[in-house]
Coordinates of C-alpha atoms in Angstrom, one line a residue:
Chain A
S418 CA -0.1 0.0 0.0
Q419 CA 1.2 3.6 -0.6
Q420 CA -0.6 4.4 2.7
G421 CA 0.6 6.9 5.0
E422 CA 0.7 6.5 8.6
E423 CA 0.9 8.6 11.4
D424 CA 2.1 8.4 14.8
P425 CA 1.0 8.6 17.4
Q426 CA -2.5 7.3 16.7
A427 CA -4.2 9.1 19.7
L428 CA -3.1 12.3 21.6
S429 CA -4.4 13.3 24.8
I430 CA -3.3 17.2 25.7
Q431 CA -3.9 19.9 28.0
E432 CA -5.6 22.8 26.7
G433 CA -2.9 25.4 26.0
E434 CA -0.3 22.7 25.3
N435 CA 1.4 21.9 21.9
A436 CA 0.6 19.0 19.5
T437 CA 2.6 17.6 17.4
M438 CA 2.2 14.3 14.4
N439 CA 4.4 12.5 12.3
C440 CA 3.4 11.2 9.1
S441 CA 5.5 8.7 7.2
Y442 CA 5.2 7.7 3.5
K443 CA 6.6 5.7 1.1
T444 CA 7.1 7.2 -2.2
S445 CA 8.5 10.4 -4.2
I446 CA 5.4 13.1 -3.8
N447 CA 4.5 15.9 -5.4
N448 CA 3.1 17.6 -2.4
L449 CA 1.9 16.2 1.1
Q450 CA -1.3 18.0 3.0
W451 CA -2.8 17.9 6.6
Y452 CA -6.4 17.6 6.8
R453 CA -9.1 17.7 10.1
Q454 CA -11.5 15.5 10.4
N455 CA -14.4 16.2 13.4
S456 CA -16.4 13.7 14.6
G457 CA -19.4 12.6 11.9
R458 CA -18.2 15.1 9.6
G459 CA -15.8 15.4 6.2
L460 CA -12.6 16.1 6.0
V461 CA -11.4 20.1 5.7
H462 CA -8.2 20.7 4.3
L463 CA -5.6 22.8 6.6
I464 CA -2.4 23.8 5.2
L465 CA -0.3 21.7 1.7
I466 CA 3.6 21.8 1.4
R467 CA 4.8 20.8 -1.5
S468 CA 7.8 18.3 -2.4
N469 CA 10.8 21.7 -2.6
E470 CA 9.7 23.1 0.8
R471 CA 10.8 22.0 4.2
E472 CA 8.8 24.5 6.7
K473 CA 5.5 26.0 6.1
H474 CA 3.5 28.5 8.9
S475 CA -0.6 29.3 8.6
G476 CA -2.0 30.6 12.2
R477 CA -1.1 28.4 15.1
L478 CA -0.1 25.3 12.1
R479 CA 3.5 24.6 11.3
V480 CA 4.3 21.7 9.2
T481 CA 7.6 20.0 8.1
L482 CA 9.0 18.6 5.4
D483 CA 11.6 15.9 5.0
T484 CA 12.0 14.5 1.6
S485 CA 15.2 12.4 2.1
K486 CA 13.6 10.9 5.0
K487 CA 9.6 10.3 3.8
S488 CA 8.0 12.3 7.1
S489 CA 6.2 15.2 7.6
S490 CA 5.1 16.8 10.8
L491 CA 2.6 19.1 12.3
L492 CA 2.3 21.0 14.6
I493 CA -0.4 23.0 16.6
T494 CA 0.7 25.5 18.7
A495 CA -1.3 26.5 22.0
S496 CA -4.3 24.4 21.2
R497 CA -7.6 24.9 22.2
A498 CA -10.5 23.0 22.7
A499 CA -12.1 22.7 19.7
D500 CA -9.1 21.6 18.1
T501 CA -10.2 18.0 19.0
A502 CA -10.8 16.1 15.9
S503 CA -8.7 13.7 13.7
Y504 CA -6.2 14.6 11.5
F505 CA -5.2 13.0 8.9
C506 CA -1.7 13.6 6.2
A507 CA -2.3 12.7 2.7
T508 CA 0.0 12.7 -0.2
E509 CA -0.1 13.2 -4.1
L510 CA 2.2 10.9 -5.7
N511 CA 4.8 13.0 -7.9
T512 CA 2.8 11.0 -10.8
G513 CA -0.4 13.4 -10.4
N514 CA -4.1 12.6 -9.8
Q515 CA -3.8 10.0 -6.5
F516 CA -4.0 11.0 -3.3
Y517 CA -2.9 8.1 -0.4
F518 CA -3.9 9.4 3.1
G519 CA -2.4 7.9 6.2
T520 CA -4.1 6.3 8.9
G521 CA -4.7 9.6 10.8
T522 CA -3.9 11.0 14.6
S523 CA -7.2 11.4 17.3
L524 CA -6.4 14.0 19.4
T525 CA -7.9 15.6 22.3
V526 CA -7.1 18.9 23.6
I527 CA -8.7 18.8 27.4
P528 CA -10.4 22.3 28.6
Chain B
N1466 CA -21.8 27.4 -3.6
A1467 CA -23.4 24.5 -2.1
G1468 CA -19.5 22.9 -2.3
V1469 CA -19.6 18.9 -2.7
T1470 CA -23.2 17.5 -2.1
Q1471 CA -23.1 13.5 -1.1
T1472 CA -26.8 11.9 -1.0
P1473 CA -27.7 9.7 0.4
K1474 CA -26.2 10.2 4.0
F1475 CA -26.8 6.4 5.2
Q1476 CA -28.1 3.6 3.4
V1477 CA -29.0 -0.2 4.0
L1478 CA -28.6 -2.3 2.2
K1479 CA -29.4 -6.4 1.4
T1480 CA -26.1 -8.6 0.1
G1481 CA -26.5 -8.5 -3.4
Q1482 CA -28.4 -5.6 -3.9
S1483 CA -27.3 -2.6 -6.4
M1484 CA -27.2 1.6 -5.4
T1485 CA -25.5 4.1 -6.9
L1486 CA -23.8 7.2 -4.5
Q1487 CA -24.5 10.3 -5.6
C1488 CA -21.8 13.6 -5.3
A1489 CA -22.2 17.1 -7.0
Q1490 CA -20.0 19.8 -6.7
D1491 CA -20.8 23.3 -8.3
M1492 CA -17.4 24.1 -7.9
N1493 CA -16.5 24.1 -11.5
H1494 CA -14.0 21.8 -10.4
E1495 CA -11.9 19.0 -13.2
Y1496 CA -10.6 16.2 -10.2
M1497 CA -13.5 14.6 -8.3
S1498 CA -12.6 11.0 -6.3
W1499 CA -13.9 8.4 -4.2
Y1500 CA -13.0 7.5 -1.1
R1501 CA -14.2 4.5 1.7
Q1502 CA -13.2 4.8 5.2
D1503 CA -13.1 2.4 7.3
P1504 CA -11.6 2.0 11.1
G1505 CA -8.2 2.0 11.8
M1506 CA -7.9 2.4 7.7
G1507 CA -7.9 6.2 7.0
L1508 CA -9.1 6.8 4.0
R1509 CA -8.6 4.5 0.8
L1510 CA -9.5 6.0 -2.8
I1511 CA -11.9 3.8 -4.8
H1512 CA -12.1 5.9 -8.0
Y1513 CA -10.9 9.2 -9.6
S1514 CA -11.6 11.5 -12.7
V1515 CA -9.8 14.3 -14.0
G1516 CA -12.4 15.4 -16.2
A1517 CA -16.1 14.8 -17.7
G1518 CA -15.1 11.3 -19.4
I1519 CA -12.3 10.6 -17.9
T1520 CA -12.3 8.0 -15.1
D1521 CA -9.4 5.7 -13.7
Q1522 CA -8.9 3.4 -10.8
G1523 CA -7.3 4.4 -7.7
E1524 CA -6.2 1.6 -4.5
V1525 CA -9.5 -0.9 -4.0
P1526 CA -11.6 -0.2 -6.9
N1527 CA -13.1 -3.9 -7.3
G1528 CA -16.7 -4.1 -6.5
Y1529 CA -17.7 -0.4 -7.4
N1530 CA -18.2 1.9 -10.9
V1531 CA -18.0 5.2 -11.7
S1532 CA -18.6 7.4 -14.7
R1533 CA -18.6 11.1 -15.5
S1534 CA -20.9 12.5 -18.1
T1535 CA -20.5 16.0 -16.8
T1536 CA -18.5 17.6 -14.8
E1537 CA -20.6 18.6 -12.1
D1538 CA -21.5 14.8 -10.9
F1539 CA -19.6 11.4 -10.4
P1540 CA -21.8 8.9 -8.8
L1541 CA -19.9 5.4 -7.5
R1542 CA -22.1 2.6 -8.0
L1543 CA -22.1 -0.6 -6.2
L1544 CA -23.4 -3.6 -8.4
S1545 CA -23.7 -6.1 -5.8
A1546 CA -23.0 -5.0 -2.4
A1547 CA -21.1 -7.4 -0.3
P1548 CA -21.0 -6.7 4.0
S1549 CA -17.0 -5.9 3.2
Q1550 CA -18.6 -2.9 1.4
T1551 CA -20.0 -1.4 5.0
S1552 CA -18.1 1.5 5.3
V1553 CA -18.9 5.3 5.5
Y1554 CA -18.0 6.7 1.8
F1555 CA -16.6 10.5 0.8
C1556 CA -16.4 12.2 -2.5
A1557 CA -14.2 15.1 -3.0
S1558 CA -13.1 17.9 -5.4
S1559 CA -10.5 19.9 -6.6
Y1560 CA -9.7 22.8 -9.4
S1561 CA -6.8 21.1 -10.6
R1562 CA -3.6 19.5 -10.2
D1563 CA -1.2 22.3 -9.6
Q1564 CA -4.1 23.7 -6.6
N1565 CA -5.1 20.0 -5.3
I1566 CA -7.0 21.1 -2.2
Q1567 CA -9.5 18.7 -2.4
Y1568 CA -13.1 19.8 -0.8
F1569 CA -15.1 17.1 0.8
G1570 CA -18.5 16.3 1.1
A1571 CA -20.5 15.1 4.5
G1572 CA -19.6 11.5 3.2
T1573 CA -22.3 8.3 3.2
R1574 CA -22.8 5.7 6.1
L1575 CA -23.5 2.3 3.8
S1576 CA -24.4 -0.8 6.0
V1577 CA -24.5 -4.0 3.7
L1578 CA -26.1 -6.8 5.3

């Protein structure tokens, strides 16, 4: 399978703490994206990082990409209870048009 | 804009029945795709389309058919439902390869008995 894997599978933190989740993948990619899924809902795009980028920021989100290690990390700073959700990485292969999602990290932020 | 609309939201089928999951988008997106989400498995790509009249298989296409006669619609057909197809199905669309941020529908929860 081309599927990526997130680590950890589940993460529980206190409000205000930072949350870090990691994604590993297997093949060369065009870009890597992070999505968020609230319980019972569809996925919502958070941030995209291209294969020639190493770091990207968007608000409280920071994403890094290491193509030599085939890994990415998502950092959520100053977490809030509303950040409670599942987070998925998705890789677009450099052959294009196919996306492979990881297994997700379930984040719980305790108020 | 309604975005990506999936119908129905819930469906129960008996083994061997057929049905079509509907997906429509009003954003004039070229790329559309279908995924299934199973516990602990993440999302797996079933079929995708890069434009009207063009479809291709993803990671888990067996048991499913698709067609793309218009830019807006991308239905997913289950020809003979099996219990292994019990899952939550998501449709997604995106504008183009270079801006391949996917917009997801709310999902269809399917149970096959």
